[in-house]
Coordinates of C-alpha atoms in Angstrom, one line a residue:
X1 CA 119.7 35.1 84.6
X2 CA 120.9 37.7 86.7
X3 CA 122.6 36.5 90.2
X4 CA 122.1 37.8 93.6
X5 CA 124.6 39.9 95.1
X6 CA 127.0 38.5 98.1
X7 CA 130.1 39.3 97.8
X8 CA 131.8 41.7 100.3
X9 CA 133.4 44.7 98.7
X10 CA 134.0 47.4 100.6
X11 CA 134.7 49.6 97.6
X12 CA 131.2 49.0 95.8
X13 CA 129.6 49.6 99.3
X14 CA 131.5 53.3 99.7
X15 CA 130.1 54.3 95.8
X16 CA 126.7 52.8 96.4
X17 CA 126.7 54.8 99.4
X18 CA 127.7 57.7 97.3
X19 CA 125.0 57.2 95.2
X20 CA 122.1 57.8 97.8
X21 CA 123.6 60.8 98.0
X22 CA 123.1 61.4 94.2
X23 CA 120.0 60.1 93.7
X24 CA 118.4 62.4 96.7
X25 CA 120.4 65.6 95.5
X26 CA 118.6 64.8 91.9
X27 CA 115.3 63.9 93.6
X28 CA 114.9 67.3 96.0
X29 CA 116.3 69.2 92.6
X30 CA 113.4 68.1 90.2
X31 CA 111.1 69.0 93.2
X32 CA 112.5 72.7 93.3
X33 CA 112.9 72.9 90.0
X34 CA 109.3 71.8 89.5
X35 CA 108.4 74.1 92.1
X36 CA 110.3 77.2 91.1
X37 CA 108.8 76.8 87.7
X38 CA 105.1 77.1 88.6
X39 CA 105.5 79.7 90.2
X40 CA 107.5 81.7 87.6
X41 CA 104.3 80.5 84.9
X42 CA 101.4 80.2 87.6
X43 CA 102.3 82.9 90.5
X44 CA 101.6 81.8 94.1
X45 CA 104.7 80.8 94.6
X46 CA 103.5 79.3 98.6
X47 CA 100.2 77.7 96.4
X48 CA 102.8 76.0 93.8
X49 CA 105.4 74.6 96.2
X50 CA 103.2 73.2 98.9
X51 CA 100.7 71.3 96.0
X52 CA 104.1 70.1 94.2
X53 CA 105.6 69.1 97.8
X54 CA 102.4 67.3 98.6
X55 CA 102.4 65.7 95.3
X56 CA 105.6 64.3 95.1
X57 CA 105.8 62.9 98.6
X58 CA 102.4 61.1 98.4
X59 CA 104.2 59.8 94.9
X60 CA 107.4 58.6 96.7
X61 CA 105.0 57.0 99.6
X62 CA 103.5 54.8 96.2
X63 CA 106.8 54.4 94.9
X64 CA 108.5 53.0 98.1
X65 CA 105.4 50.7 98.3
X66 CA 105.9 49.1 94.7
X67 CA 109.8 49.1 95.7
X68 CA 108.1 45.7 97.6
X69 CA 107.7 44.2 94.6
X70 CA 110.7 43.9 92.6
X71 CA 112.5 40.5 93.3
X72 CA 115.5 40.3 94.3
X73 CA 116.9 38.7 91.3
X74 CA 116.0 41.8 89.4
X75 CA 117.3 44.1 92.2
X76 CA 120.4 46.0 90.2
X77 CA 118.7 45.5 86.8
X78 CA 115.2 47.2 88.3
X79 CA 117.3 49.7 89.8
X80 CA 119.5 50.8 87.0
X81 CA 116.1 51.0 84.9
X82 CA 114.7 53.2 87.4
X83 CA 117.9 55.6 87.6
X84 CA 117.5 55.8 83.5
X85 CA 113.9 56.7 83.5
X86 CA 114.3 59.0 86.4
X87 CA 117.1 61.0 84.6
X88 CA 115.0 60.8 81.4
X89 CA 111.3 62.0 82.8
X90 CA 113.5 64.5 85.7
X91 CA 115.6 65.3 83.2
X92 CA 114.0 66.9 80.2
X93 CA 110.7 67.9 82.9
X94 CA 111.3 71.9 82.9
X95 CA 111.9 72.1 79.1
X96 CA 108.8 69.9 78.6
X97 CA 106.9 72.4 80.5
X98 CA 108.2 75.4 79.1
X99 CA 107.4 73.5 75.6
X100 CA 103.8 72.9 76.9
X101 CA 103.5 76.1 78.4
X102 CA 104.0 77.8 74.9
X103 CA 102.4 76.0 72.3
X104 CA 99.3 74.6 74.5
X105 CA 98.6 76.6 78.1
X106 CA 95.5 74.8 79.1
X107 CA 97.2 71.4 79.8
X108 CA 100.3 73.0 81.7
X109 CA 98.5 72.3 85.1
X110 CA 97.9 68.5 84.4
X111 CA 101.6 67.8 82.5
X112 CA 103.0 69.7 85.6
X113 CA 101.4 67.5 88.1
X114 CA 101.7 64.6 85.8
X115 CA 105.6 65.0 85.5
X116 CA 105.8 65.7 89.2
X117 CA 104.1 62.2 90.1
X118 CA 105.5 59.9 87.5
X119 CA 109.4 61.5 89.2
X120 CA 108.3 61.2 92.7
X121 CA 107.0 57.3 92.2
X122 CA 110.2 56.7 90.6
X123 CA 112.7 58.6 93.3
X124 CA 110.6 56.8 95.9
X125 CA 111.2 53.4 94.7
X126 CA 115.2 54.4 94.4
X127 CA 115.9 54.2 98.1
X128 CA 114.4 51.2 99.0
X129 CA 116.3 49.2 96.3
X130 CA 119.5 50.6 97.4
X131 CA 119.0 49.5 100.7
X132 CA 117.9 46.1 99.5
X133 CA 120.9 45.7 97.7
X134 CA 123.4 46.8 100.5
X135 CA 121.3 44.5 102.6
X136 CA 122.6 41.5 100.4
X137 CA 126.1 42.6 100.9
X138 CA 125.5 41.8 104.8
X139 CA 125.8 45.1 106.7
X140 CA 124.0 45.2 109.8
X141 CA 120.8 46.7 110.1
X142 CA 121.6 49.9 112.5
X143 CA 124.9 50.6 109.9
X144 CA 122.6 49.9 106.8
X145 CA 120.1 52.5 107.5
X146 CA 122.5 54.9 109.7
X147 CA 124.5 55.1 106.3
X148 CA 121.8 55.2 104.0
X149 CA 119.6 58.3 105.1
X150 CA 122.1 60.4 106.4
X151 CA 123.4 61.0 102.6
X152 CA 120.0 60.9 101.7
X153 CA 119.6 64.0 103.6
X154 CA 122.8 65.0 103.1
X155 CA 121.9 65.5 99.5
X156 CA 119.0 66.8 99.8
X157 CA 120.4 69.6 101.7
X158 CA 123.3 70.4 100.1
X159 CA 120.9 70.8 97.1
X160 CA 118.3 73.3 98.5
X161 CA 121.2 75.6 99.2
X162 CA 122.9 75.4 95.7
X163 CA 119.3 75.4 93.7
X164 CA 118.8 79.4 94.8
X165 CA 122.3 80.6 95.1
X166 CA 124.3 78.9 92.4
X167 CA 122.5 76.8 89.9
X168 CA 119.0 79.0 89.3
X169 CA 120.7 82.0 88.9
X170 CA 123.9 80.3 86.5
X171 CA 122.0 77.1 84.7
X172 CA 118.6 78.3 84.7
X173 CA 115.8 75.7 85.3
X174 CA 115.9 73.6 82.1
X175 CA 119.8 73.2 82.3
X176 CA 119.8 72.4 86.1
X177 CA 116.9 69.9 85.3
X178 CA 118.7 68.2 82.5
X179 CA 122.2 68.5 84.5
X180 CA 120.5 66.3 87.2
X181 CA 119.4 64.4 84.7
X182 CA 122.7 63.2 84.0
X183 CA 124.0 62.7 87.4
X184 CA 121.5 60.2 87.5
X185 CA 122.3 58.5 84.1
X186 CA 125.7 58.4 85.4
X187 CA 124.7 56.1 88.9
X188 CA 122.8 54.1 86.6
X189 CA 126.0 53.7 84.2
X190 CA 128.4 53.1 86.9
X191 CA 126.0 50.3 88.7
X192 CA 126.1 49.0 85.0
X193 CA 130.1 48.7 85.1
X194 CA 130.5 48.0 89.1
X195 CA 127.7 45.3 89.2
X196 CA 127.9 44.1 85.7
X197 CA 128.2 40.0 86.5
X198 CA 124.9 40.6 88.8
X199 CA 123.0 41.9 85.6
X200 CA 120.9 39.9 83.8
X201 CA 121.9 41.3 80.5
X202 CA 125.0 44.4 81.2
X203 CA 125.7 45.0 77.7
X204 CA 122.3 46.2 76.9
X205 CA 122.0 48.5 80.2
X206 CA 125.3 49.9 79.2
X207 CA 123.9 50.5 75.8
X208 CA 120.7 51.9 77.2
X209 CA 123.0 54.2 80.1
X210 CA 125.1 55.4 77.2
X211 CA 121.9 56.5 74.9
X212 CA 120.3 58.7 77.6
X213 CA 123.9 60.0 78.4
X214 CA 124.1 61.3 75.1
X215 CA 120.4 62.6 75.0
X216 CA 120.8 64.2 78.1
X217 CA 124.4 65.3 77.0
X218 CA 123.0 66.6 73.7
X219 CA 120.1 69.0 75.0
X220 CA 122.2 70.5 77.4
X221 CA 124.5 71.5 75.2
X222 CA 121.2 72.9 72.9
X223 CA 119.1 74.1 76.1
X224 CA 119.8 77.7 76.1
X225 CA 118.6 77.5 72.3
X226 CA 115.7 75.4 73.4
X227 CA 114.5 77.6 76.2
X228 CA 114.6 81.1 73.8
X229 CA 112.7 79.4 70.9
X230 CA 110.2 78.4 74.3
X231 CA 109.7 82.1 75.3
X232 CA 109.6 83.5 72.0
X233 CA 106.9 81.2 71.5
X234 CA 105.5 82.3 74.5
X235 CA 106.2 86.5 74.2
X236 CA 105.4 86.5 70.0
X237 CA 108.8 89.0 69.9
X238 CA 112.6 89.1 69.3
X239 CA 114.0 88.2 72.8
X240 CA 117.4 90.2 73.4
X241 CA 118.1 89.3 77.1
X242 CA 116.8 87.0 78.9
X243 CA 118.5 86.2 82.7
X244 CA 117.3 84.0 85.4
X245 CA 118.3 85.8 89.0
X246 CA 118.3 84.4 92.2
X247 CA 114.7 86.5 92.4
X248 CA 113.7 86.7 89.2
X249 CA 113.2 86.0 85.7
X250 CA 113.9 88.9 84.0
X251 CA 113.2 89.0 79.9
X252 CA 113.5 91.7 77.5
X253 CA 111.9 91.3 73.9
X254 CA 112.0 94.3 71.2
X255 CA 109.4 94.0 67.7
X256 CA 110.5 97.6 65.8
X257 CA 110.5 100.2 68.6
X258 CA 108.4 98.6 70.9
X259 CA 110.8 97.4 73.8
X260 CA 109.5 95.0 76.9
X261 CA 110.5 94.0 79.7
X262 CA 109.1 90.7 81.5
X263 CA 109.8 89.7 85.2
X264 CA 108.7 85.9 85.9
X265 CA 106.1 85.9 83.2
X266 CA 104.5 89.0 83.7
X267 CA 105.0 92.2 81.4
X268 CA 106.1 95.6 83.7
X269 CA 106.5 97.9 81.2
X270 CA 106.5 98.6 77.0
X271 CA 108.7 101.2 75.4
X272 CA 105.2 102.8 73.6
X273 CA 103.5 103.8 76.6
X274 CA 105.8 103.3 80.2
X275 CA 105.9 107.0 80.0
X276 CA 102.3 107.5 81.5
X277 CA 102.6 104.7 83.7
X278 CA 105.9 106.6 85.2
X279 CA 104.4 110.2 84.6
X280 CA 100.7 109.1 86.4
X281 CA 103.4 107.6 89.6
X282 CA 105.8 110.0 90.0
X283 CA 104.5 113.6 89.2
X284 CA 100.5 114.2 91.4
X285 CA 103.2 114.0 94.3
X286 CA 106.1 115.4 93.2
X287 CA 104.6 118.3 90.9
X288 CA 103.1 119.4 95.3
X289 CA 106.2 119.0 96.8
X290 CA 108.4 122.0 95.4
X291 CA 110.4 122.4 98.5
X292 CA 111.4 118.4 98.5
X293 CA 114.7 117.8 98.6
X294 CA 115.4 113.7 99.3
X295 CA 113.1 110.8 97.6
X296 CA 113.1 108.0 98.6
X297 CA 112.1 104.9 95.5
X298 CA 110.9 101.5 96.9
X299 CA 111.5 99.5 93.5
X300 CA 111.7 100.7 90.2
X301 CA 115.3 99.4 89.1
X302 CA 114.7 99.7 85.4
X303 CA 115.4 103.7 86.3
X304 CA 112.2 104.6 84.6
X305 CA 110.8 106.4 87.4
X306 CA 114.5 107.8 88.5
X307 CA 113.7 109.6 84.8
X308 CA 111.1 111.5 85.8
X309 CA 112.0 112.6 89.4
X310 CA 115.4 114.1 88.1
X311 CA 113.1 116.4 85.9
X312 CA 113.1 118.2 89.2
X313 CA 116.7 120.1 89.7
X314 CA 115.7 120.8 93.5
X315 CA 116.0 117.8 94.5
X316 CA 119.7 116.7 96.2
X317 CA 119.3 112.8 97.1
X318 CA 117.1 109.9 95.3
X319 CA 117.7 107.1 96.9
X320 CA 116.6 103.9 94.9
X321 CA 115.8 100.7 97.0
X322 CA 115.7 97.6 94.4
X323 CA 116.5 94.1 95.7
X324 CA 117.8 92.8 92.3
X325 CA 121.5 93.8 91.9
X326 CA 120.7 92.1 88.1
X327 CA 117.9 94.4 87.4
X328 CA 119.9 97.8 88.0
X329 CA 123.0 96.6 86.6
X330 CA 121.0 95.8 83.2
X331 CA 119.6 99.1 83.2
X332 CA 122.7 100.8 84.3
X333 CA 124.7 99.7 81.2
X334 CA 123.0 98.0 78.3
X335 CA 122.4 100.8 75.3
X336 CA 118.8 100.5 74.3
X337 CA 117.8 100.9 77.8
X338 CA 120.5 103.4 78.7
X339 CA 118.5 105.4 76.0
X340 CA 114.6 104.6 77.6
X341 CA 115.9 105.6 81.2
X342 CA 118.4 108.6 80.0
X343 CA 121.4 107.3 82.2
X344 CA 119.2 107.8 85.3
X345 CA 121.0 105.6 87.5
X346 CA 124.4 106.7 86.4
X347 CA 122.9 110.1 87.9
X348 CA 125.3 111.3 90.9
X349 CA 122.5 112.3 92.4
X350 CA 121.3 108.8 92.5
X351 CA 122.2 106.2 95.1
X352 CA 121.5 102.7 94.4
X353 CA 121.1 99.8 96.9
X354 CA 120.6 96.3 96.4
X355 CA 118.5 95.0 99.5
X356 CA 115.2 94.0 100.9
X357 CA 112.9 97.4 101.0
X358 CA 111.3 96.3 104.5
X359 CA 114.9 95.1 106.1
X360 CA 116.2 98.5 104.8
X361 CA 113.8 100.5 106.6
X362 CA 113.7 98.7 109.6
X363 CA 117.6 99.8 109.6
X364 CA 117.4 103.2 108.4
X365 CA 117.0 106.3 110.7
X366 CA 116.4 108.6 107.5
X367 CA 113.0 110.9 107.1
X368 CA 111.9 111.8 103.1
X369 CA 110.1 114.5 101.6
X370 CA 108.7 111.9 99.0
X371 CA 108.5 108.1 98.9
X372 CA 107.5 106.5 96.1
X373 CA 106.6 102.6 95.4
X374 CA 107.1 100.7 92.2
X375 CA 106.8 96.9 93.5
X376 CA 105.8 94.3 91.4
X377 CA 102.0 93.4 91.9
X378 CA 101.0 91.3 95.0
X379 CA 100.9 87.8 93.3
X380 CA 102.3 85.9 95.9
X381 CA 103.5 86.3 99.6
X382 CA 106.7 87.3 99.5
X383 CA 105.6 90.5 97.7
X384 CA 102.0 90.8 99.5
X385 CA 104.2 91.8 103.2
X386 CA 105.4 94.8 100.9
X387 CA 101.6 95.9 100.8
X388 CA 101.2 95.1 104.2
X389 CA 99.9 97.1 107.5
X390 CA 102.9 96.6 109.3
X391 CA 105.2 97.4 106.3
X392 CA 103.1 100.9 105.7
X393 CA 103.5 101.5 109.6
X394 CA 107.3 101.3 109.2
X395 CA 106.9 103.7 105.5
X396 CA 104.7 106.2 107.5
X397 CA 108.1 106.3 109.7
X398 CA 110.5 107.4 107.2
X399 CA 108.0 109.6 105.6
X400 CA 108.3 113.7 106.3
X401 CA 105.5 115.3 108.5
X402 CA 104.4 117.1 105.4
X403 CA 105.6 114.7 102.6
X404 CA 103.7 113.0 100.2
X405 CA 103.8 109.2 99.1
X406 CA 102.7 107.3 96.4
X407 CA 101.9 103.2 95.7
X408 CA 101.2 101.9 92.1
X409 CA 98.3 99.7 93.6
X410 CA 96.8 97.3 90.6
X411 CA 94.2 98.1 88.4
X412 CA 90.8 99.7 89.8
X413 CA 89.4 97.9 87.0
X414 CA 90.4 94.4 87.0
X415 CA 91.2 93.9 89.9
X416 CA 88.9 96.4 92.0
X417 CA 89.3 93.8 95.5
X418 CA 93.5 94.5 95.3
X419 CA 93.3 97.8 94.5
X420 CA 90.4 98.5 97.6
X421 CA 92.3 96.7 100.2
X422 CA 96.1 98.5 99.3
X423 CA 93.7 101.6 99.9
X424 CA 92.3 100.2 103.0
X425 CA 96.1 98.7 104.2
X426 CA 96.7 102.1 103.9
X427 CA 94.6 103.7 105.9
X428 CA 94.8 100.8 108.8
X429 CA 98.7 102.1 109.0
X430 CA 97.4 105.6 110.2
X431 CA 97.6 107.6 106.6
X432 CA 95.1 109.5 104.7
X433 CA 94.8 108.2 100.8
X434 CA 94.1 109.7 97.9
X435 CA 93.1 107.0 95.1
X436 CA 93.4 107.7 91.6
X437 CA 93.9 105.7 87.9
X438 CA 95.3 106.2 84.5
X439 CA 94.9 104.9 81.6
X440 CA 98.1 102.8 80.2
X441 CA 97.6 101.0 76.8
X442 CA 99.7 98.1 77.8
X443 CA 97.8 97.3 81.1
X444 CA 94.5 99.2 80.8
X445 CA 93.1 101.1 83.5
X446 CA 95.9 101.2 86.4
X447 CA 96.0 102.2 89.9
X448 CA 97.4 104.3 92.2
X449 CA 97.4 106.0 96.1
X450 CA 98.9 108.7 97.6
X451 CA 99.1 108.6 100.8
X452 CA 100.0 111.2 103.6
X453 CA 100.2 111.7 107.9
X454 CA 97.6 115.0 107.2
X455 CA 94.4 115.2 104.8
X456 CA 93.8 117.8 102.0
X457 CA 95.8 116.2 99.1
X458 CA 94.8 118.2 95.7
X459 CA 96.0 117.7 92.2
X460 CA 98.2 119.8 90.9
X461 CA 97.0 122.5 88.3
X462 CA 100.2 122.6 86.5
X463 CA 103.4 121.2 86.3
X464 CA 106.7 123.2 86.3
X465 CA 108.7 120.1 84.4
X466 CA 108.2 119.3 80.5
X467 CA 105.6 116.2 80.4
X468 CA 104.5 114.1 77.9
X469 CA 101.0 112.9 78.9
X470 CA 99.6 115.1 82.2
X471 CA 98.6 118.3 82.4
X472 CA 95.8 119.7 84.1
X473 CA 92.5 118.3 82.4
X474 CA 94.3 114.8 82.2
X475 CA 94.7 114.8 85.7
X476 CA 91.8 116.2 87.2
X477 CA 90.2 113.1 84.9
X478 CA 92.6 110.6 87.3
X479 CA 91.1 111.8 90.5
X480 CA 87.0 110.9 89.4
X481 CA 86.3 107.4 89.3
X482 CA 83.3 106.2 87.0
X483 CA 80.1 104.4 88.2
X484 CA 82.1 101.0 86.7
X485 CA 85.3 102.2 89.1
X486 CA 83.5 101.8 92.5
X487 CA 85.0 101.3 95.8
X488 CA 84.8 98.2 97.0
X489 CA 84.6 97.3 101.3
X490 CA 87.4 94.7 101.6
X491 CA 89.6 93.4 104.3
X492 CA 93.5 95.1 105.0
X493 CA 96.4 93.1 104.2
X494 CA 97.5 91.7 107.5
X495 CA 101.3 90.2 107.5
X496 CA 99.8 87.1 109.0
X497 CA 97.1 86.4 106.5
X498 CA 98.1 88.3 103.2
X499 CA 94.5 88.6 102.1
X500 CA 95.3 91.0 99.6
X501 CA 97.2 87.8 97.6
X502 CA 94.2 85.7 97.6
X503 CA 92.3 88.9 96.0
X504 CA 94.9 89.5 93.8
X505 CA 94.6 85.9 92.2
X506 CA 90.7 86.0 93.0
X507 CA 90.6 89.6 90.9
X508 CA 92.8 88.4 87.6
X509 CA 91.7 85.0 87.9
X510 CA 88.5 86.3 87.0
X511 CA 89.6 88.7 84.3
X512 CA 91.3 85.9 82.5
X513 CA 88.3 83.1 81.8

């Protein structure tokens, strides 16, 4: 029968102490973890983190509840049980979804919010023991929860700020997931040692400590492994890079000469057809601009489109915009894609930097003859104020009197709301659009918009560089749009409501029952 704590050591206090500290750095992790996951799967990233936040709160509400139950005979043994199943469940969670994620899809909503519970009610429950437990070593109330909940936030916060900068971008998910995982088996063995005359039976909690240890211990050392046979699973192909930034997922597969890349899930370009994607952005505007001299490229780091605007030998400056120092140094130096882009971004004619499009313009004095954007689709907030009113306001600035810019905007097809209202955000920020499409085998019909201070846009008839896909009958055809390719009355994307992301998951959610 296990005994009740009372004697007073000061040392066991400090590491118990220590220990909230632990257990809330491992409890916010799980949550961001669980968090940053959905979103790399699901999209919405301000959707996934406010139902997971939600979620696990009202779950550590039920646990702290239940905490009232537990006896205090079976305080230490309870809470050593709890630390175990907590570095277990928290533990293995982002593998378990990426498992789920591959081989079954469907159920990836309910195992998410299932794992994010079952954490919660156990990270709820851990406070309120600790506290219980101090209580019985006589510390005075004020002191007892003074100490207690400032290294409970403590943790917390010193955790939020290593998640983005230091363990997302090193670990990865699953390895920050299961390396919390172990911090937590390790309170649990330590309160197995420390306390082990208060446990009802030590030498099987030091047993049990020592199993998950080495379970825990075990995948980490296999995760990386673990993760790639999760995402080949998931992409079908060979996977030959695969890098988790502090803004991205970025993933490359390759089956025979077909090379991909993947950012957070979703595919941005294949090796068989990027050429008319890039050709269909970069050339209606640049092939009407033969006195353009400086171009300006919001996106676009893989150098693709960099490729096709140094066809052009007039032009002096290219400036390339691209938040992801990852992403341009990948494409700046790895061989097969040194060979897709040419070397474009080893072009001295290039400059390269590394920052937030909308912060850079807002600092920049410089006017362009051509601007052209190459962001990721609107799928959540962060990249809906890129398609924004106020953000074209400030690209209208930079852009020359008679200059010519260009937005890859969607798909006119599948997502006919998104693409309407870039066209319409457009036009609320003071420019005259010019809407057109192409057809890209690995997306389907796709979307773009040129947009200008002055009307009269026309096609070019002919091109004076050597293309692989437009000429003039193919690009006349991207200027009609078919009775099925209508316009569509829609809303602009205002900064403050970012309708154009609740079309955007509206338009594909659609697409994809």
């Amino acid at each position: 029968m296990a005994h009740t704590i009372t004697n007073d050591n000061g040392m066991q206090n400090r590491l118990l102490i220590v220990s909230v500290f632990i257990v809330a750095s491992c409890g916010i992790a799980y949550e961001l973890i669980s968090g940053a996951l959905a979103s790399y799967l699901l999209g919405d990233s301000v959707l996934q983190f406010s139902s997971i936040i939600g979620c696990y709160l009202f779950a550590m509400g039920a646990g702290s509840h239940l905490s009232r139950h537990v006896k205090d005979q079976r305080l230490l043994d309870t809470f050593v049980e709890i630390e175990l199943l907590v570095a277990l469940i928290g533990g293995i969670s982002a593998s378990l979804l990426f498992m789920v994620f591959a081989l079954a899809g469907e159920p990836f909503r309910m195992v998410l919010y299932v794992l994010v519970f079952a954490i919660g009610l156990l990270v709820g429950m851990e406070i309120p023991l600790v506290m219980r437990i101090l209580n019985q070593q006589q510390l005075g109330f004020a002191e007892l929860v003074s100490r207690v909940l400032t290294f409970d936030y403590l943790g917390a916060l010193v955790v939020s700020l290593l998640f983005p900068l230091l363990l997302a971008p090193r670990l990865g998910l699953s390895r920050s997931a299961l390396l919390f995982g172990l911090c937590n088996a390790g309170v649990a063995l330590w309160a197995c040692y420390s306390f082990r005359h208060a446990l009802a039976r030590p030498g099987r909690q030091l047993a049990r400590s020592a199993v998950v240890l080495l379970i825990l211990g075990t995948l980490f050392a296999t995760s990386e492994r673990l993760t790639r046979w999760n995402e080949k699973a998931v992409y079908g192909d060979e996977i030959i890079h695969a890098q988790t930034t502090p803004y991205q997922r970025l993933l490359l597969t390759k089956w025979k000469n077909d090379l991909r890349l993947y950012i957070n899930g979703n595919l941005q370009f294949s090796s068989r057809d990027e050429y008319r994607y890039h050709e269909a952005l970069v050339h209606p505007v640049l092939g009407k601009l033969p006195w353009a001299r400086n171009v300006l490229l919001l996106g676009g780091g893989d150098g693709l489109a960099v490729r096709e605007i140094l066809k052009y030998p007039q032009l002096q400056h290219i400036t390339v915009v691209d938040l992801d120092p990852a992403m341009t140094r990948l494409f700046s130096q790895a061989e097969p894609l040194l060979a897709l882009n040419q070397g474009a971004l080893q072009n001295p004619r290039v400059r390269i930097i590394n920052e937030d499009a909308a912060r850079w313009l807002e600092r920049n004095e410089d006017s362009y003859d051509a601007i052209i954007v190459d962001f990721p689709d609107p799928s959540n907030f962060a990249l809906g104020k890129l398609y924004s009113v106020p953000f074209y306001r400030l690209l209208a600035r930079h852009l020359a009197a008679n200059g010519l810019a260009v937005i890859q905007s969607t798909s006119p097809f599948n997502a006919p709301r998104s693409y309407w209202c870039i066209d319409s955000t457009l036009r609320a920020a003071g420019l005259h659009t010019t809407p057109y499409h192409a057809y890209v085998p690995s997306f389907g019909e796709w979307g773009f918009i040129i947009a200008a201070h002055r009307q009269g846009y026309t096609p070019p008839e002919r091109y004076a560089v050597p293309l692989r896909f437009l000429d003039r009958d193919s690009t006349r055809a991207m200027f009609t749009f078919p009775p099925d390719m209508p316009r569509w009355s829609v809303q602009p994307n205002q900064l403050n409501q970012q309708q154009l992301v609740h079309y955007f998951e509206q338009d594909w959610s659609q697409v994809l029952r």
